[in-house]
Coordinates of C-alpha atoms in Angstrom, one line a residue:
X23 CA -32.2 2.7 22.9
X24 CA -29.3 2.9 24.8
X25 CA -25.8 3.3 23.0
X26 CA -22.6 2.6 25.5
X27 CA -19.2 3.5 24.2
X28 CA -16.7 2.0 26.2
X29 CA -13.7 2.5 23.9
X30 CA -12.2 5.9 23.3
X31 CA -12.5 7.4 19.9
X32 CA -9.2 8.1 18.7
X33 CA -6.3 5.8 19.8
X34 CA -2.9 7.6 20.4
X35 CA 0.0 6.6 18.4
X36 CA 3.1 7.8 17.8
X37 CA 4.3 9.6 14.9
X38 CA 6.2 7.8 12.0
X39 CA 9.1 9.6 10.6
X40 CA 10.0 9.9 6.5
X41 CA 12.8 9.2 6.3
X42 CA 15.1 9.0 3.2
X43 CA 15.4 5.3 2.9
X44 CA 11.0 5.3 3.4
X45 CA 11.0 7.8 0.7
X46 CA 13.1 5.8 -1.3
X47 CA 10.8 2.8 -1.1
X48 CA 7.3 4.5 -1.4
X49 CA 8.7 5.7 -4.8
X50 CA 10.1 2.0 -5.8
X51 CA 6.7 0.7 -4.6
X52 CA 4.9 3.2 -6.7
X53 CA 6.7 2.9 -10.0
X54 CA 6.2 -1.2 -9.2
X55 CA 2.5 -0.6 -8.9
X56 CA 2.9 1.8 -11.9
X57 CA 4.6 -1.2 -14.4
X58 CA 2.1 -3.7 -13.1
X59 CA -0.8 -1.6 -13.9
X60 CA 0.6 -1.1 -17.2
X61 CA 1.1 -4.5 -17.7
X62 CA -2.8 -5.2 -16.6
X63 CA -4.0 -2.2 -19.6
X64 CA -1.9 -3.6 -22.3
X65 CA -3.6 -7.1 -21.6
X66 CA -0.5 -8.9 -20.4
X67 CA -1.5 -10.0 -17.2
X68 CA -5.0 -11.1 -15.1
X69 CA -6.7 -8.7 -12.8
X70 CA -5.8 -11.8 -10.5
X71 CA -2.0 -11.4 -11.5
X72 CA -2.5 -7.5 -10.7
X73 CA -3.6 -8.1 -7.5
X74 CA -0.7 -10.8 -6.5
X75 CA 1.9 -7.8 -7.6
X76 CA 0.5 -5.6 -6.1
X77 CA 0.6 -8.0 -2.5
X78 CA 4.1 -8.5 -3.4
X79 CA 4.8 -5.0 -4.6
X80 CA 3.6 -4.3 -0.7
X81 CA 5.9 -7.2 1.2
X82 CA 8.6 -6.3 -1.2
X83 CA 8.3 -2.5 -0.5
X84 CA 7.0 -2.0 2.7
X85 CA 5.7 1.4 1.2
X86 CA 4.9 4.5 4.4
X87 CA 1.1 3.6 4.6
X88 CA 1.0 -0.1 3.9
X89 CA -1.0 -1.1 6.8
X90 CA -3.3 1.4 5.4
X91 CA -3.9 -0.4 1.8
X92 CA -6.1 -3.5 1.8

């Protein structure tokens, strides 16, 4: 068997800065994600209700590695 690899294995991208405002909103993204999941233990809300704050939490947010969470 012959295996072709026609794309390249690592893309090039540039660099994303941190900067104070992205700080800023990774940490009120986390301590979003951090009240919802709260919310989810004390049996206040769904799993499905965790999972819609949590896509909002993300569009609201725009946390550093967004396009990295599913």
């Amino acid at each position: 068997m012959q295996v072709l690899n026609d794309s390249p294995a690592m893309v090039e991208t540039a660099p994303r800065a941190m900067t104070p405002e992205a700080m800023q909103q990774d940490f009120d993204y986390m301590m979003a994600e951090k009240m919802s999941r709260k919310l989810y233990e004390k049996g206040l809300i769904s799993i499905d209700e965790l999972h819609k704050l949590s896509e909002l939490n993300r569009q609201k947010f725009s946390p550093f590695y967004a396009d990295l969470m599913a």
